[in-house]
Structure formats: structure tokens, C-alpha cells
XYZ file of C-alpha atoms in Angstrom:
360
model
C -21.211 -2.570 5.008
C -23.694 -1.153 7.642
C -26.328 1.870 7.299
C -27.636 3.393 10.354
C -30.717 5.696 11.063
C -31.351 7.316 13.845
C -34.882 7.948 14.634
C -35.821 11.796 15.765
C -39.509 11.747 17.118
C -39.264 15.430 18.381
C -41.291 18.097 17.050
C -41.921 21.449 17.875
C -45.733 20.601 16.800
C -47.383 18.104 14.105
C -47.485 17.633 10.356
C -51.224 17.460 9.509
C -49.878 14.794 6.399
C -47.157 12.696 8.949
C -47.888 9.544 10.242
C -44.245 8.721 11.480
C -43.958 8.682 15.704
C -43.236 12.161 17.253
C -43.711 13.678 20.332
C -43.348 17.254 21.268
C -41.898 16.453 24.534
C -38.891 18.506 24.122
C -37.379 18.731 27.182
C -36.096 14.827 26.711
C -34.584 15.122 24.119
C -31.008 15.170 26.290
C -31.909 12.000 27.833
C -33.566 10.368 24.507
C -30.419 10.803 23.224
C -28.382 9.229 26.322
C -30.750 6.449 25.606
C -29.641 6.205 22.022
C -26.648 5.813 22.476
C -27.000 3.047 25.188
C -29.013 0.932 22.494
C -25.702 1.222 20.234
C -23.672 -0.084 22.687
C -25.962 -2.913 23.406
C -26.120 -3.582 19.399
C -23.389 -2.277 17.698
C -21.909 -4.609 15.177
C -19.266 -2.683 13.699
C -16.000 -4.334 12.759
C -13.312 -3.478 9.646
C -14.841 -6.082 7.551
C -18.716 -4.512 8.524
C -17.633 -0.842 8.188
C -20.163 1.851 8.736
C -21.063 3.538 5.246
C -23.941 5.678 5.816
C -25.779 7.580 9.379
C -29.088 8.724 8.665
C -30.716 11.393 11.397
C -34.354 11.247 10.402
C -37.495 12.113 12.592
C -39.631 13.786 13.779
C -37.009 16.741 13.525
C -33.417 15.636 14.143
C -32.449 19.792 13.914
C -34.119 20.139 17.297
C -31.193 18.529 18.696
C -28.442 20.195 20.705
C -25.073 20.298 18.249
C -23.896 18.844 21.547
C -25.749 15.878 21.444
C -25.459 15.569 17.187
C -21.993 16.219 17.929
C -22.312 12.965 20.661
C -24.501 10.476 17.908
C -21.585 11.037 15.405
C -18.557 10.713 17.952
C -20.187 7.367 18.863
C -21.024 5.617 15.876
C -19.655 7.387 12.667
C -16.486 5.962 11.436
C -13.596 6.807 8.956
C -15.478 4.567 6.524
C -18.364 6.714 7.056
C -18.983 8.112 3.599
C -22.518 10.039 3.817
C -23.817 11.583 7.257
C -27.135 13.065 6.500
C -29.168 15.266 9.209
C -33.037 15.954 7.986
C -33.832 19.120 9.141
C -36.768 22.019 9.357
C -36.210 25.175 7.470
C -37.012 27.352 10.902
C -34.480 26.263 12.836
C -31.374 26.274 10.720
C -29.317 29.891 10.764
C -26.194 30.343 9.493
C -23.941 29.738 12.882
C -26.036 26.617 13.157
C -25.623 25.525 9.427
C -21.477 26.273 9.752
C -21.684 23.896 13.263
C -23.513 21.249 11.545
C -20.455 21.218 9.312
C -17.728 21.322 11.774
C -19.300 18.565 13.836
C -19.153 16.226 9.933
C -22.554 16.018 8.994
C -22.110 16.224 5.292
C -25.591 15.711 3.741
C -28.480 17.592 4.694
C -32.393 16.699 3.782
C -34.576 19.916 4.221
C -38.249 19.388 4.383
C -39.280 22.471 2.047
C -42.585 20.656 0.535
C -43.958 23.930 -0.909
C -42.742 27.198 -1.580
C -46.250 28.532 -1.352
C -47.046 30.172 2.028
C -50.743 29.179 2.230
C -50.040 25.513 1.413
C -47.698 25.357 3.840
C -49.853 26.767 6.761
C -52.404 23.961 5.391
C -50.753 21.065 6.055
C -49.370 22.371 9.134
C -45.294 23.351 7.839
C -43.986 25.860 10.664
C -41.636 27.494 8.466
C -41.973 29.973 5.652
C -41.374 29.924 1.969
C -38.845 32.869 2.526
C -36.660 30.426 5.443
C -36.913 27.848 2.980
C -34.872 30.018 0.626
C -32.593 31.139 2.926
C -32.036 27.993 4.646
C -30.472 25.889 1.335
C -28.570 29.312 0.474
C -27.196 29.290 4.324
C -26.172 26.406 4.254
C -24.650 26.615 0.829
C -22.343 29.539 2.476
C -21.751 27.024 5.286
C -20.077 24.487 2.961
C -22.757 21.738 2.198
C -22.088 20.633 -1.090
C -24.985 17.945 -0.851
C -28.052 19.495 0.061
C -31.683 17.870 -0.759
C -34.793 19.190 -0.427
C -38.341 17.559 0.000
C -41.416 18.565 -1.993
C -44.703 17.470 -1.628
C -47.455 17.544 -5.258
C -51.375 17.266 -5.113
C -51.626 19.463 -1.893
C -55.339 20.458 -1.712
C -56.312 23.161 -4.066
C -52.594 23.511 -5.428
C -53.081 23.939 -8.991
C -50.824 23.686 -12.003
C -49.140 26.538 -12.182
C -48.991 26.391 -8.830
C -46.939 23.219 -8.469
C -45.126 24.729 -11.568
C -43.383 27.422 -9.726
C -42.501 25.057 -7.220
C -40.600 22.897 -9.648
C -38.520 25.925 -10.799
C -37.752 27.516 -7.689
C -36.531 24.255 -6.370
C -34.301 23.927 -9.256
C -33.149 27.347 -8.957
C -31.822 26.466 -5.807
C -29.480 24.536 -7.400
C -29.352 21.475 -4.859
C -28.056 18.387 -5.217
C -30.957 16.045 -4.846
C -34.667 16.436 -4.910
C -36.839 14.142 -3.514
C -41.308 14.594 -4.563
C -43.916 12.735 -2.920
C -47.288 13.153 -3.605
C -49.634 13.503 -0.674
C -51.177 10.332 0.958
C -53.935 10.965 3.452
C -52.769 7.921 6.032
C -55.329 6.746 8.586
C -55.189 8.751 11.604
C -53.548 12.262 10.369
C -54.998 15.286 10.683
C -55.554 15.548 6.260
C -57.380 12.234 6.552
C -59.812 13.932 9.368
C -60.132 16.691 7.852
C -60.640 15.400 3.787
C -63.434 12.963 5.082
C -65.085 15.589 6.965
C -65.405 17.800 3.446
C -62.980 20.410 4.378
C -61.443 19.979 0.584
C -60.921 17.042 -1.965
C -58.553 14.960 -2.894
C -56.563 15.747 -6.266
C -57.564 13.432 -8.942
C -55.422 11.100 -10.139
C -55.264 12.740 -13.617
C -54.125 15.773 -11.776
C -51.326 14.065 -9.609
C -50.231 12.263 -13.061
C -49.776 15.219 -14.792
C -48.032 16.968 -11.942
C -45.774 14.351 -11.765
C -45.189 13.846 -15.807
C -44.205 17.931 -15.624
C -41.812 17.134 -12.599
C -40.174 14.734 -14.363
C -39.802 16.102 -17.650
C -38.154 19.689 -15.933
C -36.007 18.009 -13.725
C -34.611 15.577 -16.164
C -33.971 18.674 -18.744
C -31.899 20.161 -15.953
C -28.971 17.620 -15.575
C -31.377 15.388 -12.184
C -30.939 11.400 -12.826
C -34.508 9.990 -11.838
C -32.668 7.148 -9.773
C -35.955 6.289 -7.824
C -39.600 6.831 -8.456
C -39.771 9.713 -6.033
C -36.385 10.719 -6.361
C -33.718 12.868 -8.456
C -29.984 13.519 -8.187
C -27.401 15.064 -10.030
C -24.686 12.674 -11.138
C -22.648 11.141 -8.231
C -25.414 12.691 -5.838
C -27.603 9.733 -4.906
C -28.742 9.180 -1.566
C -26.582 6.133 -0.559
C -28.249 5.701 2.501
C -32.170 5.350 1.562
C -30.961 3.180 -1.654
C -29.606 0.436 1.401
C -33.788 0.258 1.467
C -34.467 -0.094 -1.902
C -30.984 -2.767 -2.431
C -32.390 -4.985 0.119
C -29.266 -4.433 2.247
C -28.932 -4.760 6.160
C -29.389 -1.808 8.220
C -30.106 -1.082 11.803
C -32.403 1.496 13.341
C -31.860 2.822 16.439
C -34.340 4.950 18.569
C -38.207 4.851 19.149
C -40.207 3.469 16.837
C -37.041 2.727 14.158
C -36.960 -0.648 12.203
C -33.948 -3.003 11.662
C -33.392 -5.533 8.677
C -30.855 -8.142 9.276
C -31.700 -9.648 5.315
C -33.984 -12.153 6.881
C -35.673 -10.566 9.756
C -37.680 -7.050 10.247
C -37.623 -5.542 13.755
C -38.848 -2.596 14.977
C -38.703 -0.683 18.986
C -41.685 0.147 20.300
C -43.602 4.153 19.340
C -43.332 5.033 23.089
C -40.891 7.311 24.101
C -41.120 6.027 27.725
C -41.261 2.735 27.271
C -38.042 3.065 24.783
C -36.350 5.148 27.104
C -37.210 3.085 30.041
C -36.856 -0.182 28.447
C -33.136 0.449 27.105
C -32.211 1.724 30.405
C -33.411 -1.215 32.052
C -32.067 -3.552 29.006
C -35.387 -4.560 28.955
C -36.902 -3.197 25.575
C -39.415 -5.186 23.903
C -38.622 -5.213 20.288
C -41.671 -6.697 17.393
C -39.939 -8.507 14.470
C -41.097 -10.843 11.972
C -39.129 -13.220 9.919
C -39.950 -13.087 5.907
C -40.413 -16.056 4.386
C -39.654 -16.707 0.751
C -42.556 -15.212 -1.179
C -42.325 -11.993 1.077
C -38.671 -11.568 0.055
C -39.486 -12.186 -3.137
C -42.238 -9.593 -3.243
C -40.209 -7.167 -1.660
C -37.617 -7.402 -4.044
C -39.627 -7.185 -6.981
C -41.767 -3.927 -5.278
C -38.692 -2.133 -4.447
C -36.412 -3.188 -7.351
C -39.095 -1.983 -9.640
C -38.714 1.131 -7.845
C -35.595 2.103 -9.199
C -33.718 2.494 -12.419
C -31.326 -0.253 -12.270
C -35.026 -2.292 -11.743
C -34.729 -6.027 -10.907
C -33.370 -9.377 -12.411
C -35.652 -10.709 -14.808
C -35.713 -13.956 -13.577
C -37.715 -12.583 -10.575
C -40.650 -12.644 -12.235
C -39.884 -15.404 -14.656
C -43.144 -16.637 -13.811
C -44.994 -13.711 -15.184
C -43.619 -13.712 -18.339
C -46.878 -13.008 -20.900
C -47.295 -10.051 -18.408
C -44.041 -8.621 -18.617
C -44.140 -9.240 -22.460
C -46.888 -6.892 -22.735
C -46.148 -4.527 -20.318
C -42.651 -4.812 -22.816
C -44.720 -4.292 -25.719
C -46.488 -1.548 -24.467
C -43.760 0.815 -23.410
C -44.209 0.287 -19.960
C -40.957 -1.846 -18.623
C -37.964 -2.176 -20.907
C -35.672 -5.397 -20.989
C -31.821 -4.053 -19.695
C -29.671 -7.247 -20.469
C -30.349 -9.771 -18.237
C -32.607 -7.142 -15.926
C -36.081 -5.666 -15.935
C -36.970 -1.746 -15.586
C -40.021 0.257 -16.196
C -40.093 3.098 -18.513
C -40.896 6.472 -17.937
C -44.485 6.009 -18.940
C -44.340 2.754 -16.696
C -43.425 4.856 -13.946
C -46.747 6.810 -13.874
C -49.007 3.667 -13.075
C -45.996 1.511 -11.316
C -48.063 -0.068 -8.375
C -50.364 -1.404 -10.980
C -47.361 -3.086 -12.659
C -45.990 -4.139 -9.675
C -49.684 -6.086 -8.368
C -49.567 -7.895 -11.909
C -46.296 -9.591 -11.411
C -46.084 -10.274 -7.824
């Protein structure tokens, strides 16, 4: 089995919060995606005993693409075993003739980047669209046919309150959507938040606050029928993202585009964050790809931080080594002992990285 994701770096302008490559050089995205293709061909591994399950479209903003050129990424590399196609896209540019051509063209999953339904946040941390399009765009393209919609949400924005973050929780589930995914805001080096929180402009939420926000958003979405599959991440039953749990499974998958990472199960390897020199470089069959090849302990480490991330957890004898640790984080109501596996709790869930640094 193969997943594939498709890097997107085009925006119409920049998250203050993202730290992912984009460009707003729009007018390339015709020949970006010429030069996506071309890196398939030169990598494609698809046979029937490696069928392609899953084609992620994440960016940047994928929906800025021509259906033309979707319609050309699909054509190319989806397959009959292709079970989940998922497009991310930004509330402003989906309408409801682009919402029914997404459909028609097989793109079966969508991921909308909502991350607040409150107008002022969203003009805050730089959002283009409005609370009202984010409405209308998960009940647009719920008249268009998508059956698996999921929606992004974003918790400890500065100055959001309780309540605030409250409403958000319930309109979100109003929406009845498939999936909901809840991050809570990281200032990373080099965004426009980081700037502009070490310059005063506001202050971070405390980590009481963010704990609490994310206790409530737990506790509603759970009473409302969401499995919490994932630490940031909730789906109704038979609605899990198949494609992001490749990551957390430690299964093979290969990015294609700028600045998109590969995992072969042994080696990480990643295309440069230069849309020239990608474009350029595939062109030329030239493109210098970084990698590095895990040893043991990182594999082992990864496993353990991602495993821990989810509900199924990890193998207990991962951390075999650790065991008057994992006794008392046992004893404490923090992880919980599944047969011959290892999962945290609920309560474990609120201070998981601080679990996960005592046993790797």
C-alpha cells in the first residue's frame, strides 16, 4: 500500500501562525503542476501488489488550483484502489459549481481550514475568509455530495476566551462533519505570531488555559458520537483520516512537490522549499533531494512519540526498558495497559509530551 501527498505552496497571501513553504506566485501554478507530475513519472512505484490507497492535496492552498489541473494530479496517479482522495481547501474560494466539480473530478474527502468562527480572530492571525463562508462552504459542499468533510480549528488564539472557544466547539459540531481536527496555536520561529508575541503585541495563553480548552473540546465532542483517534483529532465511526494515520503507523509514503517529505521505512527525504529550484531541478532531472537515514534509536523514538499519539498507542515492549515509569504513569491514570499494548488515558493525553520525554 502507498499514500501520496501532494504539496500545494500557493497562497493568495500568508498565515501569520504557518510555517509550511508557500509562495504567492500564482501565476505558476500551471507549470508547478506540469512539474509535479514529471516527478511522478520519475518516481512512481505503483504496481497491483503496491496499490495506491490514499492522495493527499495539502499546501499552501491546493483549492487555488485549476479543476483542470486537480482534474490532471488525479488522472495521473489515483487508482481504482484509491480509497480516500482528500483536497485541503480555503473557505473563500469554494462555491457551489466549484464544490459539485471537485466531486465530479473524484476527490472524495475534503479538509477545510475554518480555525475560528470568530471574525476578529480570524483577521488576527491572518485567515482571508469569513466566519459566514466558513458556514456556507461545509453546507455547499454538503449539497455537492461530500459525505466526508473535515474541518480545522485552531484553540488558545490570543485573547480568545472561554466562551469564546466554546461557541466554536458547538458551531463546528453543528455542522455536522465528519471529522474534526484542533490544534492549539504554536508560535514557530520565523512567523509573523512569533514577531509579533515577542514584540508585546499580546500574550501567549497559559497553559492552564489551553488545558482547559482542550479538556472542554474533548469532553463535547466525545458526547456527540467523535472517536478521539489521535491527540488532535476526532472522527465519527468509519471516518478516520486514512491518509495522515500512514504518519502516525509508521508506513511508507511519498511526497511529491516543493518542499514535501518521503519515508521509505528507513529513510526520510525531503525536495528542496524553492519553487524554482524544484521546478527547475525536476525539469532538468537534476533535483537535489536532503534525506537522512534513521538509525535504530530514532525509529524507536519515533515509534514510541507517534504511537503514543494515538488510541491504539504502542506495543508495550517498546518501552520495556522504562518499566517503573510506565508503572506509575499506570498507577496514576495516565497510560492504561490494552493487552499486550500501551495507551494513555484521557487525563494522560493533556500532558502527553511529558510522558512521551520520560520513556524515550
Amino acid at each position: 500500500m502507498q499514500s501520496i501527498y501532494i504539496h500545494t505552496p500557493f497562497c493568495v497571501s500568508r498565515c501569520k501562525y504557518c510555517d509550511f513553504f508557500s509562495t504567492t506566485c500564482l501565476d505558476r501554478r500551471h507549470e508547478y503542476v506540469d512539474a509535479v507530475l514529471a516527478e511522478w513519472e520519475q518516481r512512481k512505484l505503483s504496481s497491483p501488489d503496491n496499490p495506491i490507497q490514499t492522495l493527499y492535496m495539502g499546501g499552501g492552498t491546493p483549492s487555488l488550483l485549476e479543476i483542470s489541473d486537480i482534474q490532471r494530479l488525479i488522472s495521473a496517479i489515483a487508482t481504482k484502489d484509491t480509497v480516500e482522495i482528500t483536497l485541503e481547501a480555503n473557505p473563500g474560494d469554494l462555491s457551489p459549481d466549484k464544490l459539485r466539480a471537485l466531486r465530479a473530478i473524484g476527490i472524495n474527502r475534503l479538509s477545510i481550514g475554518i480555525q475560528s468562527f470568530r471574525n476578529p480572530l480570524l483577521r488576527l492571525i491572518g485567515r482571508r475568509h469569513t466566519a459566514r463562508q466558513a458556514r456556507l462552504a461545509v453546507q455547499w459542499a454538503q449539497q455537492a455530495g461530500f459525505d466526508n468533510i473535515s474541518i480545522d480549528l485552531i484553540y488558545a488564539l490570543p485573547g480568545q476566551n472561554m466562551m469564546q472557544w466554546a461557541m466554536d466547539v458547538k458551531k463546528a459540531v453543528r455542522l455536522h462533519v465528519r471529522h474534526i481536527s484542533c490544534y492549539c496555536l504554536t508560535y514557530e520561529d520565523g512567523t509573523e505570531m512569533h514577531r509579533l508575541l515577542h514584540n508585546g503585541a499580546f500574550r501567549a495563553t497559559s497553559e492552564h488555559q489551553q488545558n482547559r480548552m482542550y479538556r472542554y473540546l474533548c469532553r463535547v465532542l466525545e458526547r456527540n458520537g467523535y472517536e478521539h483517534y489521535e491527540v488532535s483529532n476526532f472522527a465519527l465511526p468509519g471516518y478516520r483520516s486514512r491518509h495522515n494515520s500512514t504518519y502516525w503507523n509508521d508506513t511508507p509514503y511519498i511526497g511529491l512537490g516543493a518542499g514535501a517529505h518521503s519515508y521509505d521505512g528507513q529513510i526520510r527525504s525531503w525536495n528542496p522549499n524553492d519553487l524554482e529550484a524544484y521546478i527547475s531541478g525536476i525539469n532538468s532531472h537534476s533535483l537535489q533531494r536532503e534525506s537522512e537515514t534513521l538509525t535504530g534509536e530514532q525509529k524507536h523514538m519515533e515509534q514510541i512519540m507517534l504511537g503514543l499519539r494515538t488510541c491504539e498507542g504502542i506495543p508495550a515492549s517498546l518501552v520495556e526498558n522504562r518499566l517503573p515509569k510506565v508503572q506509575d504513569y499506570i498507577r496514576r491514570g495516565l497510560l492504561q495497559q490494552k493487552g499486550d499494548r500501551l495507551a494513555a488515558t484521557q487525563q494522560g493525553l493533556y500532558i502527553l509530551n511529558r510522558i512521551i520525554d520520560d520513556l524515550i
